[in-house]
PDB file of C-alpha atoms in Angstrom:
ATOM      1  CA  UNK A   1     -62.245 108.517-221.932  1.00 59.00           C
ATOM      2  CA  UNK A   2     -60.686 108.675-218.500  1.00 60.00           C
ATOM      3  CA  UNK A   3     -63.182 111.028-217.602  1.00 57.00           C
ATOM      4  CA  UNK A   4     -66.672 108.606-218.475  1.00 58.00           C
ATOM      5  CA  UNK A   5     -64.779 105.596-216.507  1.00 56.00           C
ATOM      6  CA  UNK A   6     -64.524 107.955-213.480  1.00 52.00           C
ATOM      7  CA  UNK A   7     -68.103 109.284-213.858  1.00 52.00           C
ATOM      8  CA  UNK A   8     -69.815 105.950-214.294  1.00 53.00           C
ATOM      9  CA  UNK A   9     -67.423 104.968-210.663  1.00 49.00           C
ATOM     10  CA  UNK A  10     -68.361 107.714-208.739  1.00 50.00           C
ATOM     11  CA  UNK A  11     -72.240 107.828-209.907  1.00 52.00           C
ATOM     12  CA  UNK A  12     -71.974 103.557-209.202  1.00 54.00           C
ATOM     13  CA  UNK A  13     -71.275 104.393-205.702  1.00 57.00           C
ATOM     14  CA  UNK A  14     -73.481 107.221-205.282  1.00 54.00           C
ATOM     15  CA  UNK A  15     -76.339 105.149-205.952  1.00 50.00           C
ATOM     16  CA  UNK A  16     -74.428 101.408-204.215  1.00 46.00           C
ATOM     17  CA  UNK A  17     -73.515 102.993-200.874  1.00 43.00           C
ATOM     18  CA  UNK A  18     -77.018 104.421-200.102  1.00 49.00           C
ATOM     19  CA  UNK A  19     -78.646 101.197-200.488  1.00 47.00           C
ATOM     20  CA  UNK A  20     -75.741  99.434-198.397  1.00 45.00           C
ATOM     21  CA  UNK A  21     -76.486 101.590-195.576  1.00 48.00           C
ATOM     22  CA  UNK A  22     -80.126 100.927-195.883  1.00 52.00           C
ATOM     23  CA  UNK A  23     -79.365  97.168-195.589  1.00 51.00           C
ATOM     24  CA  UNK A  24     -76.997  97.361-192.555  1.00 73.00           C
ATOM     25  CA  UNK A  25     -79.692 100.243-190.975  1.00 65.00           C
ATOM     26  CA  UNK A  26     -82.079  97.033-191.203  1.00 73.00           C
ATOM     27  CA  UNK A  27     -79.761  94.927-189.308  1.00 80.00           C
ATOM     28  CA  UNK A  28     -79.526  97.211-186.446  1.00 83.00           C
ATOM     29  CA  UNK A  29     -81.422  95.945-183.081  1.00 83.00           C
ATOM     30  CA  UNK A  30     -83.782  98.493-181.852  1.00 77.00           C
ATOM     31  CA  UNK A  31     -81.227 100.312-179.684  1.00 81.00           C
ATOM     32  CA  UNK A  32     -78.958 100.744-182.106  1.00 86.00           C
ATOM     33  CA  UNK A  33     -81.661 102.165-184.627  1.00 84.00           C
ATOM     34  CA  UNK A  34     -82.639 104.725-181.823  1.00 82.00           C
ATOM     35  CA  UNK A  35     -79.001 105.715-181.089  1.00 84.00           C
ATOM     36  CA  UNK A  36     -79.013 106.631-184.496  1.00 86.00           C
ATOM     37  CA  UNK A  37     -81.975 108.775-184.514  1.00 84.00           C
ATOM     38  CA  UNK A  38     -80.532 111.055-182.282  1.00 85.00           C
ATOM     39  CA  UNK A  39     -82.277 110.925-178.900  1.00 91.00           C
ATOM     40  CA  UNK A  40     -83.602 114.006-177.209  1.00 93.00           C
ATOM     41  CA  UNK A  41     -85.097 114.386-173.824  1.00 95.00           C
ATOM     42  CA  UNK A  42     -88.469 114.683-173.216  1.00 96.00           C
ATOM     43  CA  UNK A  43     -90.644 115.270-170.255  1.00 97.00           C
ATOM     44  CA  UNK A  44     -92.797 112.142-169.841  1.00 97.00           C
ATOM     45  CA  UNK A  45     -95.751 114.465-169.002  1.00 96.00           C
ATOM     46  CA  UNK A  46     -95.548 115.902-172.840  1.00 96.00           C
ATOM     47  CA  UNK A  47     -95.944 112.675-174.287  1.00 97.00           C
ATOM     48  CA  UNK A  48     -99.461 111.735-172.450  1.00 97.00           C
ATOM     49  CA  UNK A  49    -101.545 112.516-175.174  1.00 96.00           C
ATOM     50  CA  UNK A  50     -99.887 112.332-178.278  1.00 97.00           C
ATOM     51  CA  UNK A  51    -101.556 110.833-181.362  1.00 96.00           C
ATOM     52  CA  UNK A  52     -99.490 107.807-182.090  1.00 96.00           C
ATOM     53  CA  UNK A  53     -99.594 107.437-186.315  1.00 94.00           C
ATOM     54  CA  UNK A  54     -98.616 104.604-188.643  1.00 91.00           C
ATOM     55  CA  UNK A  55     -96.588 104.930-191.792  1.00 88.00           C
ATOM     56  CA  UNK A  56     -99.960 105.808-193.325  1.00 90.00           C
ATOM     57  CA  UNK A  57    -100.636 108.690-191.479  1.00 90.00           C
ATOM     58  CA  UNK A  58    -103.579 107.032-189.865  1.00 90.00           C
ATOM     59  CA  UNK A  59    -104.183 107.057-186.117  1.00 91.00           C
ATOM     60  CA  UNK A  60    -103.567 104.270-183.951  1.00 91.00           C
ATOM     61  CA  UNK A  61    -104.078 105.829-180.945  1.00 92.00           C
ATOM     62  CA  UNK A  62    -103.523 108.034-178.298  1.00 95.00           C
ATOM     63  CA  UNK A  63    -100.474 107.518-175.701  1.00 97.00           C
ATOM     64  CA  UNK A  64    -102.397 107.219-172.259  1.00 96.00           C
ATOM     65  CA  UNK A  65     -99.553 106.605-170.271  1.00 96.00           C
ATOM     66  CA  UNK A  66     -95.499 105.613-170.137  1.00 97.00           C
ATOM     67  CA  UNK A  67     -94.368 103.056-167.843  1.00 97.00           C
ATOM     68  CA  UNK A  68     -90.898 101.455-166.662  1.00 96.00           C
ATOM     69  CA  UNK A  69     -90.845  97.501-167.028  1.00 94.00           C
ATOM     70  CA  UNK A  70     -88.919  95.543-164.531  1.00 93.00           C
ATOM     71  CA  UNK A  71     -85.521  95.364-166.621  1.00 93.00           C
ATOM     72  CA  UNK A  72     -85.499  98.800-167.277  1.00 93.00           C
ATOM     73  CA  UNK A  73     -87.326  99.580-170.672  1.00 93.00           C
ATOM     74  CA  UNK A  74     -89.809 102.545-171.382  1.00 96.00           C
ATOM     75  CA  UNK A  75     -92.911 101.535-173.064  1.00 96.00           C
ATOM     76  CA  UNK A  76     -95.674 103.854-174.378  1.00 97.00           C
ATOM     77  CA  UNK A  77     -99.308 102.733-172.970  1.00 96.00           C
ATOM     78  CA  UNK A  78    -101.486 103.269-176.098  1.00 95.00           C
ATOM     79  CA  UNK A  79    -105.374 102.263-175.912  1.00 93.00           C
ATOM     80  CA  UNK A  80    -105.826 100.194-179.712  1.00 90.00           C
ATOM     81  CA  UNK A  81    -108.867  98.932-181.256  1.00 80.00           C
ATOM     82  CA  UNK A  82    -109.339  96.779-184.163  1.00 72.00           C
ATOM     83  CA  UNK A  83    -111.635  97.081-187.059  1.00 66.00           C
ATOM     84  CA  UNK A  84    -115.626  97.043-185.602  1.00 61.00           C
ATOM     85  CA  UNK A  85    -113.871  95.570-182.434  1.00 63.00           C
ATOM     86  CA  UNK A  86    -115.520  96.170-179.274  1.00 69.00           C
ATOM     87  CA  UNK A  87    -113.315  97.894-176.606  1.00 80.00           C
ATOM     88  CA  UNK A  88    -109.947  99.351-177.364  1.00 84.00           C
ATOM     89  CA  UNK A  89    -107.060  97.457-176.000  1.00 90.00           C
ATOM     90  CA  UNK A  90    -103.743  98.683-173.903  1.00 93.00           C
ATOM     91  CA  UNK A  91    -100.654  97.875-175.732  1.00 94.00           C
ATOM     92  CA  UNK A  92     -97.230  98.534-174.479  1.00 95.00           C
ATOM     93  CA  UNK A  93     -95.220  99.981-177.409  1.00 95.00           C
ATOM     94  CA  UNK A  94     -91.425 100.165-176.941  1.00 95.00           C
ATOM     95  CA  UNK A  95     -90.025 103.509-176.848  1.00 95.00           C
ATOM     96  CA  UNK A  96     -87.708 102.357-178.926  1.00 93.00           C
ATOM     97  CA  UNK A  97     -89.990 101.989-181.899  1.00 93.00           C
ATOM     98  CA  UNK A  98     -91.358 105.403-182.073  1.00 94.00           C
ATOM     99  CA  UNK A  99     -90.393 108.525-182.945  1.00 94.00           C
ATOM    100  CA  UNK A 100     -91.620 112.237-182.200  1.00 94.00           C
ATOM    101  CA  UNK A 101     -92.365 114.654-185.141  1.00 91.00           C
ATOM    102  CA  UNK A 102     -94.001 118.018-183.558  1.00 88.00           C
ATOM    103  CA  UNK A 103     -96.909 117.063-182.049  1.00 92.00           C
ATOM    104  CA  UNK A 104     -97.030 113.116-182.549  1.00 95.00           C
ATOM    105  CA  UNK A 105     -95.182 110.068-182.518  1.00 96.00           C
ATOM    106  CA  UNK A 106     -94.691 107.732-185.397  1.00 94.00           C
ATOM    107  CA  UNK A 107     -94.960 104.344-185.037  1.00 93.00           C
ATOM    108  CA  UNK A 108     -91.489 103.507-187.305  1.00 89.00           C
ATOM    109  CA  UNK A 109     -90.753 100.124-185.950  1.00 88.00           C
ATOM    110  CA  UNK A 110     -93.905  98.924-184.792  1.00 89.00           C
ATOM    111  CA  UNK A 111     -96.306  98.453-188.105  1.00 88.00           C
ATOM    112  CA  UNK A 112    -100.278  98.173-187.332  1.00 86.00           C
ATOM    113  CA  UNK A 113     -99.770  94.553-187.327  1.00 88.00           C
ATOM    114  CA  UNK A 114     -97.252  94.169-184.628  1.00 89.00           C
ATOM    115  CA  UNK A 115    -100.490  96.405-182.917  1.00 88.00           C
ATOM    116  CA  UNK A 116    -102.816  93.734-183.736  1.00 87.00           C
ATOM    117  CA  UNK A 117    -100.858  90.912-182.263  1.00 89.00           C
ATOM    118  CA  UNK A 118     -99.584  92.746-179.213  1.00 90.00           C
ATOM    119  CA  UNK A 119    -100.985  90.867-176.331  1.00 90.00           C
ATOM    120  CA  UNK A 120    -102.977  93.575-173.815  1.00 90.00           C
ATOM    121  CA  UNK A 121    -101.292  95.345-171.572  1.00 93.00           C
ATOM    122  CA  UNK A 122    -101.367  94.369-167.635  1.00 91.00           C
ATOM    123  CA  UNK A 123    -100.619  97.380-165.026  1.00 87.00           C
ATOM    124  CA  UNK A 124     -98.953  95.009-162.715  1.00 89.00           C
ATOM    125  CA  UNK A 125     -96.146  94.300-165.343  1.00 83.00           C
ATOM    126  CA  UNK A 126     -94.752  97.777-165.183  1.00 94.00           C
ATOM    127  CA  UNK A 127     -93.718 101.162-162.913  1.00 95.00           C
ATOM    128  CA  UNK A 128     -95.766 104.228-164.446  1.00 96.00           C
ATOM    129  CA  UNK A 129     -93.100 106.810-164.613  1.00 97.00           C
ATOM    130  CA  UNK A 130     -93.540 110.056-162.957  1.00 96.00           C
ATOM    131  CA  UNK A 131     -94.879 112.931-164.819  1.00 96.00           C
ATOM    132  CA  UNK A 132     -91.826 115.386-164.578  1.00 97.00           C
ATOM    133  CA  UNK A 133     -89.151 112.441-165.311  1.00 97.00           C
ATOM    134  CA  UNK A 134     -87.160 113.139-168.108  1.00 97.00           C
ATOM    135  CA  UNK A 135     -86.934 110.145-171.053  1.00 96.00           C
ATOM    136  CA  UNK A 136     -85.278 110.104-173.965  1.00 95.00           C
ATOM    137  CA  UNK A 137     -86.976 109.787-177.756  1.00 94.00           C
ATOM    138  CA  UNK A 138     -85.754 109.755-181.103  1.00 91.00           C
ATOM    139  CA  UNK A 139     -86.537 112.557-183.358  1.00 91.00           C
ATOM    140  CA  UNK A 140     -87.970 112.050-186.998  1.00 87.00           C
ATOM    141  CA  UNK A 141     -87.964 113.991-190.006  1.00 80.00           C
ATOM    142  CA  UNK A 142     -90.252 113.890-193.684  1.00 70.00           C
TER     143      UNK A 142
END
């Protein structure tokens, strides 16, 4: 008898604790989520390029360049176009948002939507960062 209270307790909190740590993972800020993703350092030049994918596996777009904003954040520069829209867009995605699996990023934090209400990307707000500077992005997994 002992033995089925214990089981039921344990198997309880093996399925109550995942889903708490979902729900405080979801209250993170975006920093905090990337922390946790475990940052790696990347050379800013390997990035240019990358197909940038949604949770869909779809293409967004392609990063065209990474630039420095004036207090200090790295965004991703990636051209976007809408449904039977005319000309594709610049939209400054946060690095924060992303992360790298092989050979492209995945747009984690920053759904299609957030895309389609992104206002364009101006040069003049932002540094471009050197080729050869190192960065740091969060790595993903399946």
């Amino acid at each position: 008898m002992r033995w089925a209270v214990a089981a039921v307790l344990l198997l309880s909190q093996g399925l109550w604790l995942p889903a708490m740590a979902q729900a405080d993972f979801a209250l993170l800020s975006q920093d905090e989520k990337m922390a946790r993703r475990f940052p790696q350092p990347v050379r800013v030049g390997d990035l240019i390029g990358l197909p940038v994918l949604d949770d869909q596996d779809s293409t967004i777009g392609c990063v065209s360049d990474v630039v420095r904003t004036p207090d200090g954040r790295v965004k991703l520069i990636v051209p976007y176009r809408r449904w039977f829209a005319g000309e594709s867009q610049p939209v400054a995605v946060p690095i924060e948002t992303v992360v790298i699996l092989g050979r492209h990023l995945n747009a984690l934090e920053f759904p299609p939507a957030s895309f389609d209400k992104a206002p364009t990307f101006v040069s003049t707000q932002a540094t471009p960062i050197g080729r050869d500077e190192i960065i740091k992005i969060a790595i993903g997994r399946r």
